[in-house]
Tab-separated table of C-alpha atoms and ligand atoms in Angstrom:
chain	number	residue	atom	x	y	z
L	17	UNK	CA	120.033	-7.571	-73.203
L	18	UNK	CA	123.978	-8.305	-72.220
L	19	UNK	CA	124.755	-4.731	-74.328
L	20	UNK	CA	122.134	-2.660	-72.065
L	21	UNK	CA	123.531	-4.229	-68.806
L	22	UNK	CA	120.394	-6.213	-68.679
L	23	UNK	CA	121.468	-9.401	-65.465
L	24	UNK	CA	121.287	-13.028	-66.835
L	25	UNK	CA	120.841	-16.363	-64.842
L	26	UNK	CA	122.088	-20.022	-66.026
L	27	UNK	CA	120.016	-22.186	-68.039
L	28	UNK	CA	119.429	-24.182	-65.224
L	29	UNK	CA	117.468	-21.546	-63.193
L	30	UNK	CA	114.832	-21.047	-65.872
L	31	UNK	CA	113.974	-24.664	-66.148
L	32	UNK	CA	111.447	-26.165	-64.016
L	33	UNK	CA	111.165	-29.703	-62.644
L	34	UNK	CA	107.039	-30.184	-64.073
L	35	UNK	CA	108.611	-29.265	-67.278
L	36	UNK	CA	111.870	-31.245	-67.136
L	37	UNK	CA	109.213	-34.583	-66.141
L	38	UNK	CA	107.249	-34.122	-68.756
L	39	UNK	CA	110.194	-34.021	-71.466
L	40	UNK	CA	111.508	-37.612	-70.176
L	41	UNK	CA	108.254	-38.623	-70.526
L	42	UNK	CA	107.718	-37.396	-74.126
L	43	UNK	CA	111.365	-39.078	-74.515
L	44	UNK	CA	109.443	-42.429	-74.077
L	45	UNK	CA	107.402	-42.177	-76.786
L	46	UNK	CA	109.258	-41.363	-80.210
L	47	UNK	CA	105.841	-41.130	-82.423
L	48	UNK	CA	104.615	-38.275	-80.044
L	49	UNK	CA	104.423	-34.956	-82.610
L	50	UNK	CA	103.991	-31.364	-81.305
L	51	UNK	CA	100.690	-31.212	-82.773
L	52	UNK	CA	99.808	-34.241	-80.224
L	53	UNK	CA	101.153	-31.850	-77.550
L	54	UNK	CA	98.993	-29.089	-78.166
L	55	UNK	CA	96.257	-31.182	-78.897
L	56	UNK	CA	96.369	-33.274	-75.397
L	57	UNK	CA	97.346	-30.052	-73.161
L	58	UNK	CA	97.026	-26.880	-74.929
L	59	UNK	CA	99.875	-24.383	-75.548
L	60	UNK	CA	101.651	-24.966	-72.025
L	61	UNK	CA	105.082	-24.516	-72.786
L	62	UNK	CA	105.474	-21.631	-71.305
L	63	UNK	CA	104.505	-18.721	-74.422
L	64	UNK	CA	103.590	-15.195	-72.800
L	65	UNK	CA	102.402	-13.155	-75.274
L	66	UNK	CA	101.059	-9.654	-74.203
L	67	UNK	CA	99.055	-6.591	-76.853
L	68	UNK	CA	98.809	-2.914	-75.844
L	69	UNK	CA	97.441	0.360	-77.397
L	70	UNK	CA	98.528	3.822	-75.685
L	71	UNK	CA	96.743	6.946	-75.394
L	72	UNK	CA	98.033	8.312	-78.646
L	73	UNK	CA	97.308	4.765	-80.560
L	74	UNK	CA	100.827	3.564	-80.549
L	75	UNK	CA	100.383	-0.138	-80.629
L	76	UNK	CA	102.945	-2.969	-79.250
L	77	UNK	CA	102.859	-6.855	-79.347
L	78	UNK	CA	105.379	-9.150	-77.721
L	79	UNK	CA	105.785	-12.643	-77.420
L	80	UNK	CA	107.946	-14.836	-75.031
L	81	UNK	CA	107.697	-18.638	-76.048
L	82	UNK	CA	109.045	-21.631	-73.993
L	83	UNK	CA	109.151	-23.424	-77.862
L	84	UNK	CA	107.948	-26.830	-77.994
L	85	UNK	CA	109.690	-29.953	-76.908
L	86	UNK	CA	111.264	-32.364	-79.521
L	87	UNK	CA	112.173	-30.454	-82.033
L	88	UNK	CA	115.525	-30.429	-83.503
L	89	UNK	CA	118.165	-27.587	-81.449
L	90	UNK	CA	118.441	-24.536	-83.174
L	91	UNK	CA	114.505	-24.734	-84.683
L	92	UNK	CA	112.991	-21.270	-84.900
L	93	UNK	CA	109.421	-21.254	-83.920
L	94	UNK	CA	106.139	-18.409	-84.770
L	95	UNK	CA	107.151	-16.669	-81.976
L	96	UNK	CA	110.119	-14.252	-83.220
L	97	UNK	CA	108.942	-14.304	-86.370
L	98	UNK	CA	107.761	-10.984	-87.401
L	99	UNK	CA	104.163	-11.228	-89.091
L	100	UNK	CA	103.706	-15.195	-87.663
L	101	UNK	CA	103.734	-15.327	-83.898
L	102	UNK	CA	103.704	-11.450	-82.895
L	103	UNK	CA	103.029	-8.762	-85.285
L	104	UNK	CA	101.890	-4.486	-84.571
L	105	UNK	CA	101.021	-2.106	-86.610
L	106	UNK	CA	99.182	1.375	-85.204
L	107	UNK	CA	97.267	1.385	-88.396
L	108	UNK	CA	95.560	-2.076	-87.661
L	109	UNK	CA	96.406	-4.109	-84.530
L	110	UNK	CA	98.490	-5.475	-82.398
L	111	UNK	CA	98.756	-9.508	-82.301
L	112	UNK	CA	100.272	-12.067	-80.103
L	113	UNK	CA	100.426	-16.288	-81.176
L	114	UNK	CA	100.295	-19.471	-79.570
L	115	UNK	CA	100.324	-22.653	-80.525
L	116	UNK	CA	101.655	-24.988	-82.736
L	117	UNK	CA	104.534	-23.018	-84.792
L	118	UNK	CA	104.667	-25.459	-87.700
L	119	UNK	CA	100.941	-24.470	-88.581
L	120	UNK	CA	101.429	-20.614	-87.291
L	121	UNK	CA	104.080	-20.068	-89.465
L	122	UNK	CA	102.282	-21.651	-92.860
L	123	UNK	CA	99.342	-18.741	-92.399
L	124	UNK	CA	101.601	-15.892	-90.757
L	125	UNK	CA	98.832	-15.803	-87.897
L	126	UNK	CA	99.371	-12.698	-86.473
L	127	UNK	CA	99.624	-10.536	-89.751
L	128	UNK	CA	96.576	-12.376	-90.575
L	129	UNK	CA	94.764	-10.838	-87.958
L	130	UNK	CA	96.138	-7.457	-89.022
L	131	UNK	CA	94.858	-7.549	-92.526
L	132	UNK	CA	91.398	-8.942	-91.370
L	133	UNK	CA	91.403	-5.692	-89.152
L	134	UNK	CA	92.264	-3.497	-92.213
L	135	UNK	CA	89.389	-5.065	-94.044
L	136	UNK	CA	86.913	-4.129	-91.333
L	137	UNK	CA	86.735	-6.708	-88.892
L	138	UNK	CA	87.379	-5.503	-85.387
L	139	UNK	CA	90.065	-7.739	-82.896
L	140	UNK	CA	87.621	-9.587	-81.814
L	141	UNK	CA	86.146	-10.937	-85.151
L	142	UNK	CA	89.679	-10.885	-87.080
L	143	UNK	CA	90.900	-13.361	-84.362
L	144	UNK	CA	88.068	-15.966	-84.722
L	145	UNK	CA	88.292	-15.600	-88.208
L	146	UNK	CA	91.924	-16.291	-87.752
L	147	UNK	CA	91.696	-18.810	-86.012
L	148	UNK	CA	89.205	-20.850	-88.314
L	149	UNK	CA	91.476	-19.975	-90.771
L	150	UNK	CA	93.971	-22.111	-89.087
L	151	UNK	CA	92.391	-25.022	-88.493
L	152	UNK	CA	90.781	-25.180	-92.211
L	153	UNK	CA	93.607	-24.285	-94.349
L	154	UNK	CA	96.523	-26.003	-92.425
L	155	UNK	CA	94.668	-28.243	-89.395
L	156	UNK	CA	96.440	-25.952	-87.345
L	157	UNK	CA	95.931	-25.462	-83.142
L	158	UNK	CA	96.550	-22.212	-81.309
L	159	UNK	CA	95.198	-19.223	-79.913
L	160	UNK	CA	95.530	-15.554	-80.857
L	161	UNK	CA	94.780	-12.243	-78.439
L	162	UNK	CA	94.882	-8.858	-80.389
L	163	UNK	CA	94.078	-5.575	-79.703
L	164	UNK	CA	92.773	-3.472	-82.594
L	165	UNK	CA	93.640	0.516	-83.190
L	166	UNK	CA	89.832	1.160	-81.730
L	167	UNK	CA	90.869	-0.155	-78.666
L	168	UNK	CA	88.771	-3.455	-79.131
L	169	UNK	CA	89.581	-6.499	-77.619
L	170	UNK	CA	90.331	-9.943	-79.190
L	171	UNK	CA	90.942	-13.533	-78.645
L	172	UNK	CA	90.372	-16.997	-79.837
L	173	UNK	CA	91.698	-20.123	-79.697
L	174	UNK	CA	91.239	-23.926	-80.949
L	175	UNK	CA	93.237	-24.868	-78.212
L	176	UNK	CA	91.451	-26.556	-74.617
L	177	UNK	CA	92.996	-23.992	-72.958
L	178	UNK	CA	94.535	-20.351	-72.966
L	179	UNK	CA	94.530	-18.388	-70.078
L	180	UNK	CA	94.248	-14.383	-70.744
L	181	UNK	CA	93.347	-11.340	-69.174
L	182	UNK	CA	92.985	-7.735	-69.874
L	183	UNK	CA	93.347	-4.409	-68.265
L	184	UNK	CA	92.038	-1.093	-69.131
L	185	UNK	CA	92.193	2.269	-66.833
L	186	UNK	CA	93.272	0.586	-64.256
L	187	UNK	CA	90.592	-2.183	-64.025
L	188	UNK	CA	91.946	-5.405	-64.616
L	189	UNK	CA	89.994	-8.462	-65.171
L	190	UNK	CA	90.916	-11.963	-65.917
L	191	UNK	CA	88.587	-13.542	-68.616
L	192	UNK	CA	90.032	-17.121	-68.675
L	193	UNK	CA	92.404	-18.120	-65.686
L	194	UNK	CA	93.724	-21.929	-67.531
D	27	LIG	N1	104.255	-21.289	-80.580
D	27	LIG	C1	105.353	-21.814	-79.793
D	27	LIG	C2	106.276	-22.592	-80.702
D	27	LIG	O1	105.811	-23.289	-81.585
D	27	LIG	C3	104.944	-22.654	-78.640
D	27	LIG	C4	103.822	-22.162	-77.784
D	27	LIG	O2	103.159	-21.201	-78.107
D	27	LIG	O3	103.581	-22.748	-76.712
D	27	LIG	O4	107.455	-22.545	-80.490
């Protein structure tokens, strides 16, 4: 971003004060695990994750993650990881993650969803599969959107919550606003 020109702001802008609380609270209590996190509030740390198919099928996934609190500096969640938290491919789908990253990363989630596609599932049937996948083979918790190279739509999630909408030709509609 610095090499394009691209303007930065201090650390201290992008943090917010419901966020900071809630990591002096977590402080308090050493046995509290990321996969207590997701499973008491859902993936709230901030993770944007966003799918999209143009006219000529070119697909595009991208993923902006707040991480998860506790974890050691320098820990590497799903979400850069190519294949685990974001993954496109015009031939199959594109895929966005969410989640806990620990259990993301053990299945490769969103390449997951890509071979389920190439099998024959559409987006929205890869991602449920996905997801149960998740929870069975690794007692994982997230959520997944995807958009196949039909144009189909997909989500699911074993999370309480993930808010998502969609937009197509200019209609945009909001399927799940928490
Ligand atoms: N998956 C992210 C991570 O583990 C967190 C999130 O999606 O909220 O870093």
């Amino acid at each position: 971003a610095r090499r394009i020109g691209m303007e930065t702001v201090s650390t201290r802008e992008l943090l917010m004060d419901r966020e900071l609380e809630r990591w002096k609270k977590i402080q308090l209590d050493k046995t509290f695990t990321s996969r207590m996190i997701f499973e008491k509030e859902g993936p709230t740390m901030g993770t944007v994750g966003a799918v999209a198919i143009d006219d000529k099928g070119r697909i595009a996934a991208a993923t902006s993650t707040g991480g998860t609190p506790n974890k050691l500096p320098g820990r590497i969640g799903d979400s850069p990881l190519v294949g685990c938290g974001t993954y496109a491919d015009d031939f199959t789908a594109g895929v966005s993650a969410t989640g806990w990253g620990e259990s993301i990363m053990k299945v490769t989630l969103a390449r997951r969803v890509c071979d389920l596609v190439e099998r024959g599932y559409n987006a929205l049937e890869a991602t449920g599969v996905a997801i149960v996948y998740l929870e069975r083979r690794v007692d994982g918790l997230g959520g997944v959107i995807a958009i196949d190279k039909d144009g189909n739509i997909g989500y699911s999630h074993n999370t309480p919550y993930m808010a998502l909408a969609f937009s197509r030709k200019g209609e945009t509609k909001v399927i799940m606003s928490e």
